[in-house]
C-alpha cells in the first residue's frame, strides 16, 4: 500500500512538473531606453515562457509610421546590418548608436507548438546627442541706459539644450535678484531660447560674454565676445559724421559733373552771342572784300 502511494505521488509530481507551456510570454527590463550617441545599448526581449524549440524571432524598427526589418530570417538587416547583433535569448545589441537610431523597436516571437503561439513587446529608444558649438551674437558697443539683447542658438543637440550665459567667466544667475552681485542688473535670461536681454544697460555690464548649451549628453559653448558700454553714443556720432561727409562728397561730385556738361552757362554769355537782324535799306553792301557798293534799285532826285 505504501509503495502504491509513493508511486502515485511521483507520477503526480512528474505530471505537474512537465505540463507543456500554453503560451509564449515576453517581457523587457525597460520599455523606454535612453542612450548617448556612439554608445552601445541593449534592448531586452526576455522569453519567460515557451515550449517550442527554435521559435521564430524578429525585430522591427518603427519610425514616423514606417516599419522596417532589423532582424529577419536569422540575420541583421537594414541600417543596423553592421552595427547590431542578436543575443540570447532574443535581446538586440546596438553598437555605436547614432541619432538616426531613435525610434520604436518591436520584438516578435512566434512559437508554433504553444497554444498561444505569438507574442510581441514594444520598446522605445531615444538617443541623446551632445550639443554642438552654439552661434552667439553679442553687440560690440552699446550706450548706458539703452536696451540690448544677446542671442545664442544651437540646433543639433537632443533633447533640446538649456542655455546659460557667462559674464567675465562667471555664470549669470537666471534671476539677478537672487544674487547680491547682480541685484541691480536689469537683465533677463530665457534658458529655452538662449536670449539674454538688458532693459537698461549699465557700465558694469561691459565685459566678455559667452553662452553654454547643455543637455544630458554634454555641453558646448561659444568663444567669448567683448561688449563695450559707453556714456555717449560714440558709434552714433561717428556714423552721422561719416554720413555727412559722404553726402558732401556726393554733392560736390554732382556739381562738378553738371558744370562739365555745361549746365551752368550764364545768361550774359547768351546775351553777348545775340546777333542783330539784318536791315533792309534798299542798298546792297556787297561782300566785305569787294570794297564798294551797288544800287539795288534806281531812284529819282
PDB file of C-alpha atoms in Angstrom:
ATOM      1  CA  UNK A   1       0.000   0.000   0.000  1.00  0.00           C
ATOM      2  CA  UNK A   2       2.828   2.353   0.896  1.00  0.00           C
ATOM      3  CA  UNK A   3       4.587   1.531  -2.340  1.00  0.00           C
ATOM      4  CA  UNK A   4       1.450   2.329  -4.373  1.00  0.00           C
ATOM      5  CA  UNK A   5       1.064   5.690  -2.615  1.00  0.00           C
ATOM      6  CA  UNK A   6       4.682   6.624  -3.300  1.00  0.00           C
ATOM      7  CA  UNK A   7       4.279   5.640  -6.954  1.00  0.00           C
ATOM      8  CA  UNK A   8       1.130   7.709  -7.293  1.00  0.00           C
ATOM      9  CA  UNK A   9       2.896  10.719  -5.676  1.00  0.00           C
ATOM     10  CA  UNK A  10       5.867  10.585  -8.039  1.00  0.00           C
ATOM     11  CA  UNK A  11       3.580  10.178 -11.042  1.00  0.00           C
ATOM     12  CA  UNK A  12       1.531  13.197  -9.978  1.00  0.00           C
ATOM     13  CA  UNK A  13       4.688  15.292  -9.339  1.00  0.00           C
ATOM     14  CA  UNK A  14       6.178  14.308 -12.676  1.00  0.00           C
ATOM     15  CA  UNK A  15       2.943  15.136 -14.499  1.00  0.00           C
ATOM     16  CA  UNK A  16       2.621  18.589 -12.889  1.00  0.00           C
ATOM     17  CA  UNK A  17       6.293  19.451 -13.443  1.00  0.00           C
ATOM     18  CA  UNK A  18       6.196  18.748 -17.161  1.00  0.00           C
ATOM     19  CA  UNK A  19       2.910  20.334 -18.143  1.00  0.00           C
ATOM     20  CA  UNK A  20       3.568  21.904 -21.576  1.00  0.00           C
ATOM     21  CA  UNK A  21       3.516  25.728 -21.774  1.00  0.00           C
ATOM     22  CA  UNK A  22       0.213  27.063 -23.042  1.00  0.00           C
ATOM     23  CA  UNK A  23       1.619  30.369 -24.310  1.00  0.00           C
ATOM     24  CA  UNK A  24       4.768  32.210 -25.294  1.00  0.00           C
ATOM     25  CA  UNK A  25       5.253  35.170 -22.956  1.00  0.00           C
ATOM     26  CA  UNK A  26       7.730  38.031 -23.395  1.00  0.00           C
ATOM     27  CA  UNK A  27       8.891  40.796 -21.086  1.00  0.00           C
ATOM     28  CA  UNK A  28      11.520  43.537 -21.068  1.00  0.00           C
ATOM     29  CA  UNK A  29      13.532  45.226 -18.373  1.00  0.00           C
ATOM     30  CA  UNK A  30      12.787  48.702 -19.738  1.00  0.00           C
ATOM     31  CA  UNK A  31      10.201  49.836 -22.285  1.00  0.00           C
ATOM     32  CA  UNK A  32      11.802  53.282 -22.584  1.00  0.00           C
ATOM     33  CA  UNK A  33      15.548  53.288 -23.171  1.00  0.00           C
ATOM     34  CA  UNK A  34      17.878  56.289 -23.336  1.00  0.00           C
ATOM     35  CA  UNK A  35      21.395  56.131 -24.770  1.00  0.00           C
ATOM     36  CA  UNK A  36      24.098  58.648 -25.600  1.00  0.00           C
ATOM     37  CA  UNK A  37      25.246  58.891 -29.198  1.00  0.00           C
ATOM     38  CA  UNK A  38      28.123  56.499 -30.096  1.00  0.00           C
ATOM     39  CA  UNK A  39      27.473  54.274 -27.052  1.00  0.00           C
ATOM     40  CA  UNK A  40      26.442  50.597 -27.045  1.00  0.00           C
ATOM     41  CA  UNK A  41      22.915  49.802 -25.869  1.00  0.00           C
ATOM     42  CA  UNK A  42      20.982  46.565 -25.385  1.00  0.00           C
ATOM     43  CA  UNK A  43      17.228  46.228 -25.909  1.00  0.00           C
ATOM     44  CA  UNK A  44      15.988  43.313 -23.820  1.00  0.00           C
ATOM     45  CA  UNK A  45      13.395  40.822 -25.092  1.00  0.00           C
ATOM     46  CA  UNK A  46      13.169  38.073 -22.470  1.00  0.00           C
ATOM     47  CA  UNK A  47      11.191  34.887 -23.124  1.00  0.00           C
ATOM     48  CA  UNK A  48       9.535  33.987 -19.839  1.00  0.00           C
ATOM     49  CA  UNK A  49       7.521  31.024 -21.078  1.00  0.00           C
ATOM     50  CA  UNK A  50       7.735  28.856 -24.219  1.00  0.00           C
ATOM     51  CA  UNK A  51       7.664  25.187 -25.181  1.00  0.00           C
ATOM     52  CA  UNK A  52       8.549  25.442 -28.866  1.00  0.00           C
ATOM     53  CA  UNK A  53      12.088  24.679 -29.885  1.00  0.00           C
ATOM     54  CA  UNK A  54      13.734  27.195 -32.219  1.00  0.00           C
ATOM     55  CA  UNK A  55      10.929  29.800 -32.251  1.00  0.00           C
ATOM     56  CA  UNK A  56      10.906  32.436 -34.976  1.00  0.00           C
ATOM     57  CA  UNK A  57      12.352  35.687 -33.669  1.00  0.00           C
ATOM     58  CA  UNK A  58      12.062  39.021 -35.458  1.00  0.00           C
ATOM     59  CA  UNK A  59      12.918  42.638 -34.636  1.00  0.00           C
ATOM     60  CA  UNK A  60      11.310  45.561 -36.431  1.00  0.00           C
ATOM     61  CA  UNK A  61      12.004  49.286 -36.379  1.00  0.00           C
ATOM     62  CA  UNK A  62       9.132  51.767 -36.467  1.00  0.00           C
ATOM     63  CA  UNK A  63       9.988  55.370 -37.254  1.00  0.00           C
ATOM     64  CA  UNK A  64       7.490  58.022 -38.328  1.00  0.00           C
ATOM     65  CA  UNK A  65       4.983  55.279 -39.107  1.00  0.00           C
ATOM     66  CA  UNK A  66       7.362  53.370 -41.414  1.00  0.00           C
ATOM     67  CA  UNK A  67       8.119  49.750 -40.449  1.00  0.00           C
ATOM     68  CA  UNK A  68      11.414  48.127 -41.474  1.00  0.00           C
ATOM     69  CA  UNK A  69      13.174  44.871 -40.548  1.00  0.00           C
ATOM     70  CA  UNK A  70      16.108  44.886 -38.139  1.00  0.00           C
ATOM     71  CA  UNK A  71      16.398  41.125 -37.545  1.00  0.00           C
ATOM     72  CA  UNK A  72      14.742  38.793 -40.057  1.00  0.00           C
ATOM     73  CA  UNK A  73      15.412  35.201 -41.116  1.00  0.00           C
ATOM     74  CA  UNK A  74      18.244  34.874 -38.614  1.00  0.00           C
ATOM     75  CA  UNK A  75      20.235  37.871 -39.818  1.00  0.00           C
ATOM     76  CA  UNK A  76      20.566  41.595 -39.081  1.00  0.00           C
ATOM     77  CA  UNK A  77      19.331  43.822 -41.894  1.00  0.00           C
ATOM     78  CA  UNK A  78      18.582  47.447 -42.690  1.00  0.00           C
ATOM     79  CA  UNK A  79      20.659  50.352 -41.411  1.00  0.00           C
ATOM     80  CA  UNK A  80      21.813  48.262 -38.422  1.00  0.00           C
ATOM     81  CA  UNK A  81      23.284  45.482 -40.568  1.00  0.00           C
ATOM     82  CA  UNK A  82      26.863  46.124 -39.447  1.00  0.00           C
ATOM     83  CA  UNK A  83      26.093  47.710 -36.082  1.00  0.00           C
ATOM     84  CA  UNK A  84      23.888  45.209 -34.253  1.00  0.00           C
ATOM     85  CA  UNK A  85      23.682  41.573 -33.190  1.00  0.00           C
ATOM     86  CA  UNK A  86      21.161  39.235 -31.570  1.00  0.00           C
ATOM     87  CA  UNK A  87      21.995  37.970 -28.103  1.00  0.00           C
ATOM     88  CA  UNK A  88      20.349  35.033 -26.354  1.00  0.00           C
ATOM     89  CA  UNK A  89      17.539  34.618 -25.914  1.00  0.00           C
ATOM     90  CA  UNK A  90      16.235  37.445 -28.093  1.00  0.00           C
ATOM     91  CA  UNK A  91      17.975  40.640 -26.997  1.00  0.00           C
ATOM     92  CA  UNK A  92      19.090  43.212 -29.579  1.00  0.00           C
ATOM     93  CA  UNK A  93      22.528  44.747 -29.029  1.00  0.00           C
ATOM     94  CA  UNK A  94      23.141  48.006 -30.943  1.00  0.00           C
ATOM     95  CA  UNK A  95      26.740  49.166 -31.324  1.00  0.00           C
ATOM     96  CA  UNK A  96      27.832  52.751 -31.873  1.00  0.00           C
ATOM     97  CA  UNK A  97      24.339  54.225 -31.637  1.00  0.00           C
ATOM     98  CA  UNK A  98      23.520  57.258 -33.743  1.00  0.00           C
ATOM     99  CA  UNK A  99      20.760  59.859 -33.686  1.00  0.00           C
ATOM    100  CA  UNK A 100      19.066  58.041 -36.573  1.00  0.00           C
ATOM    101  CA  UNK A 101      18.506  55.044 -34.266  1.00  0.00           C
ATOM    102  CA  UNK A 102      15.919  56.994 -32.273  1.00  0.00           C
ATOM    103  CA  UNK A 103      12.696  55.040 -32.939  1.00  0.00           C
ATOM    104  CA  UNK A 104      10.421  52.309 -31.583  1.00  0.00           C
ATOM    105  CA  UNK A 105      11.606  48.697 -31.797  1.00  0.00           C
ATOM    106  CA  UNK A 106       9.290  45.703 -31.719  1.00  0.00           C
ATOM    107  CA  UNK A 107      10.407  42.231 -30.676  1.00  0.00           C
ATOM    108  CA  UNK A 108       8.192  39.435 -32.070  1.00  0.00           C
ATOM    109  CA  UNK A 109       8.374  35.734 -31.180  1.00  0.00           C
ATOM    110  CA  UNK A 110       6.305  33.008 -32.910  1.00  0.00           C
ATOM    111  CA  UNK A 111       6.081  29.565 -31.253  1.00  0.00           C
ATOM    112  CA  UNK A 112       4.071  27.071 -33.306  1.00  0.00           C
ATOM    113  CA  UNK A 113       3.948  24.395 -30.575  1.00  0.00           C
ATOM    114  CA  UNK A 114       2.367  26.686 -27.990  1.00  0.00           C
ATOM    115  CA  UNK A 115      -1.354  27.232 -27.625  1.00  0.00           C
ATOM    116  CA  UNK A 116      -0.769  30.960 -27.676  1.00  0.00           C
ATOM    117  CA  UNK A 117       1.839  30.895 -30.397  1.00  0.00           C
ATOM    118  CA  UNK A 118       2.728  34.602 -30.734  1.00  0.00           C
ATOM    119  CA  UNK A 119       3.775  37.483 -28.512  1.00  0.00           C
ATOM    120  CA  UNK A 120       5.414  40.864 -29.055  1.00  0.00           C
ATOM    121  CA  UNK A 121       6.809  43.704 -26.994  1.00  0.00           C
ATOM    122  CA  UNK A 122       7.436  47.342 -27.965  1.00  0.00           C
ATOM    123  CA  UNK A 123      10.493  49.286 -26.777  1.00  0.00           C
ATOM    124  CA  UNK A 124      11.146  52.998 -27.321  1.00  0.00           C
ATOM    125  CA  UNK A 125      14.768  54.043 -27.888  1.00  0.00           C
ATOM    126  CA  UNK A 126      15.886  57.687 -27.669  1.00  0.00           C
ATOM    127  CA  UNK A 127      19.483  58.576 -28.490  1.00  0.00           C
ATOM    128  CA  UNK A 128      20.808  61.687 -26.758  1.00  0.00           C
ATOM    129  CA  UNK A 129      23.013  63.967 -28.874  1.00  0.00           C
ATOM    130  CA  UNK A 130      25.549  66.354 -27.380  1.00  0.00           C
ATOM    131  CA  UNK A 131      25.061  70.000 -28.443  1.00  0.00           C
ATOM    132  CA  UNK A 132      27.494  71.461 -30.954  1.00  0.00           C
ATOM    133  CA  UNK A 133      29.136  74.871 -30.508  1.00  0.00           C
ATOM    134  CA  UNK A 134      26.245  77.384 -30.392  1.00  0.00           C
ATOM    135  CA  UNK A 135      26.082  80.505 -32.548  1.00  0.00           C
ATOM    136  CA  UNK A 136      26.344  83.575 -30.320  1.00  0.00           C
ATOM    137  CA  UNK A 137      25.554  87.208 -31.134  1.00  0.00           C
ATOM    138  CA  UNK A 138      26.941  89.902 -28.805  1.00  0.00           C
ATOM    139  CA  UNK A 139      26.755  93.634 -29.670  1.00  0.00           C
ATOM    140  CA  UNK A 140      30.174  95.283 -29.943  1.00  0.00           C
ATOM    141  CA  UNK A 141      29.137  98.562 -28.285  1.00  0.00           C
ATOM    142  CA  UNK A 142      26.035  99.868 -26.500  1.00  0.00           C
ATOM    143  CA  UNK A 143      25.138 103.077 -24.702  1.00  0.00           C
ATOM    144  CA  UNK A 144      24.364 103.362 -20.999  1.00  0.00           C
ATOM    145  CA  UNK A 145      20.630 103.335 -20.324  1.00  0.00           C
ATOM    146  CA  UNK A 146      19.633 101.714 -23.623  1.00  0.00           C
ATOM    147  CA  UNK A 147      18.202  98.221 -24.128  1.00  0.00           C
ATOM    148  CA  UNK A 148      20.182  95.414 -25.717  1.00  0.00           C
ATOM    149  CA  UNK A 149      19.867  91.690 -26.477  1.00  0.00           C
ATOM    150  CA  UNK A 150      22.441  88.901 -26.750  1.00  0.00           C
ATOM    151  CA  UNK A 151      21.438  85.757 -28.653  1.00  0.00           C
ATOM    152  CA  UNK A 152      22.505  82.100 -28.531  1.00  0.00           C
ATOM    153  CA  UNK A 153      21.303  79.263 -30.797  1.00  0.00           C
ATOM    154  CA  UNK A 154      22.117  75.547 -31.203  1.00  0.00           C
ATOM    155  CA  UNK A 155      20.189  73.133 -33.457  1.00  0.00           C
ATOM    156  CA  UNK A 156      21.900  69.721 -33.152  1.00  0.00           C
ATOM    157  CA  UNK A 157      21.502  68.681 -29.526  1.00  0.00           C
ATOM    158  CA  UNK A 158      18.832  66.179 -28.440  1.00  0.00           C
ATOM    159  CA  UNK A 159      16.949  66.650 -26.228  1.00  0.00           C
ATOM    160  CA  UNK A 160      16.840  70.394 -26.860  1.00  0.00           C
ATOM    161  CA  UNK A 161      19.525  72.023 -24.712  1.00  0.00           C
ATOM    162  CA  UNK A 162      19.142  74.543 -21.927  1.00  0.00           C
ATOM    163  CA  UNK A 163      21.109  77.782 -22.254  1.00  0.00           C
ATOM    164  CA  UNK A 164      23.127  79.740 -19.723  1.00  0.00           C
ATOM    165  CA  UNK A 165      25.230  82.907 -20.058  1.00  0.00           C
ATOM    166  CA  UNK A 166      28.607  83.797 -18.559  1.00  0.00           C
ATOM    167  CA  UNK A 167      29.963  87.299 -17.894  1.00  0.00           C
ATOM    168  CA  UNK A 168      33.742  87.512 -17.445  1.00  0.00           C
ATOM    169  CA  UNK A 169      33.821  83.722 -16.835  1.00  0.00           C
ATOM    170  CA  UNK A 170      31.130  83.921 -14.129  1.00  0.00           C
ATOM    171  CA  UNK A 171      27.747  82.307 -14.721  1.00  0.00           C
ATOM    172  CA  UNK A 172      24.862  84.741 -14.622  1.00  0.00           C
ATOM    173  CA  UNK A 173      22.009  83.616 -12.343  1.00  0.00           C
ATOM    174  CA  UNK A 174      18.660  83.192 -14.078  1.00  0.00           C
ATOM    175  CA  UNK A 175      17.165  85.758 -11.706  1.00  0.00           C
ATOM    176  CA  UNK A 176      19.577  88.613 -10.872  1.00  0.00           C
ATOM    177  CA  UNK A 177      17.500  89.447  -7.778  1.00  0.00           C
ATOM    178  CA  UNK A 178      18.756  86.231  -6.174  1.00  0.00           C
ATOM    179  CA  UNK A 179      22.361  87.425  -6.287  1.00  0.00           C
ATOM    180  CA  UNK A 180      23.817  90.298  -4.275  1.00  0.00           C
ATOM    181  CA  UNK A 181      26.326  90.991  -7.035  1.00  0.00           C
ATOM    182  CA  UNK A 182      23.714  91.291  -9.787  1.00  0.00           C
ATOM    183  CA  UNK A 183      20.751  92.579  -7.773  1.00  0.00           C
ATOM    184  CA  UNK A 184      20.856  95.961  -9.554  1.00  0.00           C
ATOM    185  CA  UNK A 185      21.082  94.425 -13.024  1.00  0.00           C
ATOM    186  CA  UNK A 186      18.112  94.675 -15.363  1.00  0.00           C
ATOM    187  CA  UNK A 187      18.807  91.576 -17.465  1.00  0.00           C
ATOM    188  CA  UNK A 188      16.616  88.502 -18.004  1.00  0.00           C
ATOM    189  CA  UNK A 189      17.616  85.097 -19.406  1.00  0.00           C
ATOM    190  CA  UNK A 190      15.410  82.724 -21.387  1.00  0.00           C
ATOM    191  CA  UNK A 191      17.030  79.327 -20.800  1.00  0.00           C
ATOM    192  CA  UNK A 192      14.868  77.710 -23.510  1.00  0.00           C
ATOM    193  CA  UNK A 193      15.650  80.111 -26.378  1.00  0.00           C
ATOM    194  CA  UNK A 194      19.089  81.382 -25.310  1.00  0.00           C
ATOM    195  CA  UNK A 195      18.186  85.079 -25.180  1.00  0.00           C
ATOM    196  CA  UNK A 196      19.861  87.488 -22.744  1.00  0.00           C
ATOM    197  CA  UNK A 197      18.040  90.846 -22.622  1.00  0.00           C
ATOM    198  CA  UNK A 198      19.036  94.071 -20.852  1.00  0.00           C
ATOM    199  CA  UNK A 199      16.267  96.600 -20.201  1.00  0.00           C
ATOM    200  CA  UNK A 200      18.800  99.292 -19.242  1.00  0.00           C
ATOM    201  CA  UNK A 201      22.489  98.693 -19.791  1.00  0.00           C
ATOM    202  CA  UNK A 202      24.887  99.776 -17.014  1.00  0.00           C
ATOM    203  CA  UNK A 203      28.617 100.482 -17.151  1.00  0.00           C
ATOM    204  CA  UNK A 204      29.109  97.342 -15.031  1.00  0.00           C
ATOM    205  CA  UNK A 205      27.604  95.243 -17.823  1.00  0.00           C
ATOM    206  CA  UNK A 206      30.662  95.774 -20.040  1.00  0.00           C
ATOM    207  CA  UNK A 207      32.963  92.781 -20.490  1.00  0.00           C
ATOM    208  CA  UNK A 208      33.235  89.385 -22.171  1.00  0.00           C
ATOM    209  CA  UNK A 209      30.182  87.198 -22.704  1.00  0.00           C
ATOM    210  CA  UNK A 210      29.751  83.618 -23.863  1.00  0.00           C
ATOM    211  CA  UNK A 211      26.852  81.166 -23.940  1.00  0.00           C
ATOM    212  CA  UNK A 212      26.706  77.492 -22.992  1.00  0.00           C
ATOM    213  CA  UNK A 213      24.242  74.941 -24.427  1.00  0.00           C
ATOM    214  CA  UNK A 214      23.778  71.840 -22.243  1.00  0.00           C
ATOM    215  CA  UNK A 215      21.701  68.635 -22.168  1.00  0.00           C
ATOM    216  CA  UNK A 216      22.071  65.155 -20.659  1.00  0.00           C
ATOM    217  CA  UNK A 217      24.595  64.148 -23.345  1.00  0.00           C
ATOM    218  CA  UNK A 218      27.016  67.015 -22.682  1.00  0.00           C
ATOM    219  CA  UNK A 219      27.614  70.711 -23.254  1.00  0.00           C
ATOM    220  CA  UNK A 220      29.287  73.140 -25.663  1.00  0.00           C
ATOM    221  CA  UNK A 221      29.990  76.861 -25.544  1.00  0.00           C
ATOM    222  CA  UNK A 222      30.789  79.630 -27.994  1.00  0.00           C
ATOM    223  CA  UNK A 223      34.019  81.701 -27.849  1.00  0.00           C
ATOM    224  CA  UNK A 224      33.885  84.812 -25.597  1.00  0.00           C
ATOM    225  CA  UNK A 225      32.882  88.090 -27.239  1.00  0.00           C
ATOM    226  CA  UNK A 226      33.507  91.557 -25.816  1.00  0.00           C
ATOM    227  CA  UNK A 227      30.783  94.162 -25.291  1.00  0.00           C
ATOM    228  CA  UNK A 228      31.745  97.798 -24.664  1.00  0.00           C
ATOM    229  CA  UNK A 229      29.450 100.207 -22.801  1.00  0.00           C
ATOM    230  CA  UNK A 230      29.754 103.964 -23.469  1.00  0.00           C
ATOM    231  CA  UNK A 231      28.331 107.005 -21.717  1.00  0.00           C
ATOM    232  CA  UNK A 232      27.857 108.796 -25.047  1.00  0.00           C
ATOM    233  CA  UNK A 233      26.699 107.286 -28.283  1.00  0.00           C
ATOM    234  CA  UNK A 234      30.142 107.472 -29.905  1.00  0.00           C
ATOM    235  CA  UNK A 235      29.145 104.974 -32.536  1.00  0.00           C
ATOM    236  CA  UNK A 236      26.081 107.021 -33.485  1.00  0.00           C
ATOM    237  CA  UNK A 237      28.095 110.238 -33.720  1.00  0.00           C
ATOM    238  CA  UNK A 238      30.672 108.545 -35.912  1.00  0.00           C
ATOM    239  CA  UNK A 239      28.012 107.152 -38.230  1.00  0.00           C
ATOM    240  CA  UNK A 240      26.300 110.543 -38.527  1.00  0.00           C
ATOM    241  CA  UNK A 241      29.599 112.314 -39.249  1.00  0.00           C
ATOM    242  CA  UNK A 242      30.530 109.703 -41.777  1.00  0.00           C
ATOM    243  CA  UNK A 243      27.138 110.078 -43.441  1.00  0.00           C
ATOM    244  CA  UNK A 244      27.556 113.884 -43.645  1.00  0.00           C
ATOM    245  CA  UNK A 245      30.974 113.519 -45.295  1.00  0.00           C
ATOM    246  CA  UNK A 246      29.607 111.053 -47.804  1.00  0.00           C
ATOM    247  CA  UNK A 247      26.687 113.387 -48.590  1.00  0.00           C
ATOM    248  CA  UNK A 248      29.068 116.334 -49.130  1.00  0.00           C
ATOM    249  CA  UNK A 249      31.231 114.272 -51.470  1.00  0.00           C
ATOM    250  CA  UNK A 250      28.178 113.223 -53.463  1.00  0.00           C
ATOM    251  CA  UNK A 251      27.014 116.871 -53.805  1.00  0.00           C
ATOM    252  CA  UNK A 252      30.481 118.014 -54.903  1.00  0.00           C
ATOM    253  CA  UNK A 253      30.744 115.267 -57.483  1.00  0.00           C
ATOM    254  CA  UNK A 254      27.256 116.121 -58.751  1.00  0.00           C
ATOM    255  CA  UNK A 255      28.102 119.827 -59.141  1.00  0.00           C
ATOM    256  CA  UNK A 256      31.339 119.068 -60.981  1.00  0.00           C
ATOM    257  CA  UNK A 257      29.576 116.660 -63.274  1.00  0.00           C
ATOM    258  CA  UNK A 258      26.854 119.206 -64.077  1.00  0.00           C
ATOM    259  CA  UNK A 259      29.386 122.008 -64.697  1.00  0.00           C
ATOM    260  CA  UNK A 260      31.357 119.748 -67.025  1.00  0.00           C
ATOM    261  CA  UNK A 261      28.286 119.223 -69.182  1.00  0.00           C
ATOM    262  CA  UNK A 262      27.524 122.980 -69.405  1.00  0.00           C
ATOM    263  CA  UNK A 263      24.562 123.055 -67.137  1.00  0.00           C
ATOM    264  CA  UNK A 264      25.745 126.338 -65.537  1.00  0.00           C
ATOM    265  CA  UNK A 265      26.233 128.676 -68.650  1.00  0.00           C
ATOM    266  CA  UNK A 266      25.451 132.325 -67.710  1.00  0.00           C
ATOM    267  CA  UNK A 267      22.721 134.473 -69.221  1.00  0.00           C
ATOM    268  CA  UNK A 268      25.311 137.210 -70.037  1.00  0.00           C
ATOM    269  CA  UNK A 269      27.059 134.823 -72.368  1.00  0.00           C
ATOM    270  CA  UNK A 270      23.808 134.170 -74.100  1.00  0.00           C
ATOM    271  CA  UNK A 271      23.266 137.982 -74.441  1.00  0.00           C
ATOM    272  CA  UNK A 272      26.713 138.558 -75.959  1.00  0.00           C
ATOM    273  CA  UNK A 273      26.077 135.954 -78.586  1.00  0.00           C
ATOM    274  CA  UNK A 274      22.928 137.709 -79.767  1.00  0.00           C
ATOM    275  CA  UNK A 275      23.139 138.920 -83.387  1.00  0.00           C
ATOM    276  CA  UNK A 276      21.284 141.988 -84.698  1.00  0.00           C
ATOM    277  CA  UNK A 277      18.921 141.260 -87.545  1.00  0.00           C
ATOM    278  CA  UNK A 278      19.998 142.454 -90.969  1.00  0.00           C
ATOM    279  CA  UNK A 279      18.494 145.834 -92.075  1.00  0.00           C
ATOM    280  CA  UNK A 280      16.901 146.102 -95.490  1.00  0.00           C
ATOM    281  CA  UNK A 281      17.534 149.780 -96.530  1.00  0.00           C
ATOM    282  CA  UNK A 282      17.492 149.123-100.200  1.00  0.00           C
ATOM    283  CA  UNK A 283      21.276 149.175-100.525  1.00  0.00           C
ATOM    284  CA  UNK A 284      23.264 146.114-101.371  1.00  0.00           C
ATOM    285  CA  UNK A 285      26.510 146.432 -99.478  1.00  0.00           C
ATOM    286  CA  UNK A 286      28.018 143.501-101.218  1.00  0.00           C
ATOM    287  CA  UNK A 287      30.720 141.305 -99.833  1.00  0.00           C
ATOM    288  CA  UNK A 288      33.262 142.721 -97.436  1.00  0.00           C
ATOM    289  CA  UNK A 289      36.135 142.036 -99.849  1.00  0.00           C
ATOM    290  CA  UNK A 290      34.588 143.992-102.756  1.00  0.00           C
ATOM    291  CA  UNK A 291      35.305 147.492-101.205  1.00  0.00           C
ATOM    292  CA  UNK A 292      32.291 149.233-102.829  1.00  0.00           C
ATOM    293  CA  UNK A 293      28.525 149.082-103.020  1.00  0.00           C
ATOM    294  CA  UNK A 294      25.907 148.957-105.765  1.00  0.00           C
ATOM    295  CA  UNK A 295      22.460 150.339-106.060  1.00  0.00           C
ATOM    296  CA  UNK A 296      19.983 147.627-105.648  1.00  0.00           C
ATOM    297  CA  UNK A 297      17.339 149.819-107.397  1.00  0.00           C
ATOM    298  CA  UNK A 298      17.304 153.194-109.195  1.00  0.00           C
ATOM    299  CA  UNK A 299      15.901 156.281-107.572  1.00  0.00           C
ATOM    300  CA  UNK A 300      14.898 159.732-108.809  1.00  0.00           C
ATOM    301  CA  UNK A 301      16.303 163.013-107.474  1.00  0.00           C
TER     302      UNK A 301
END
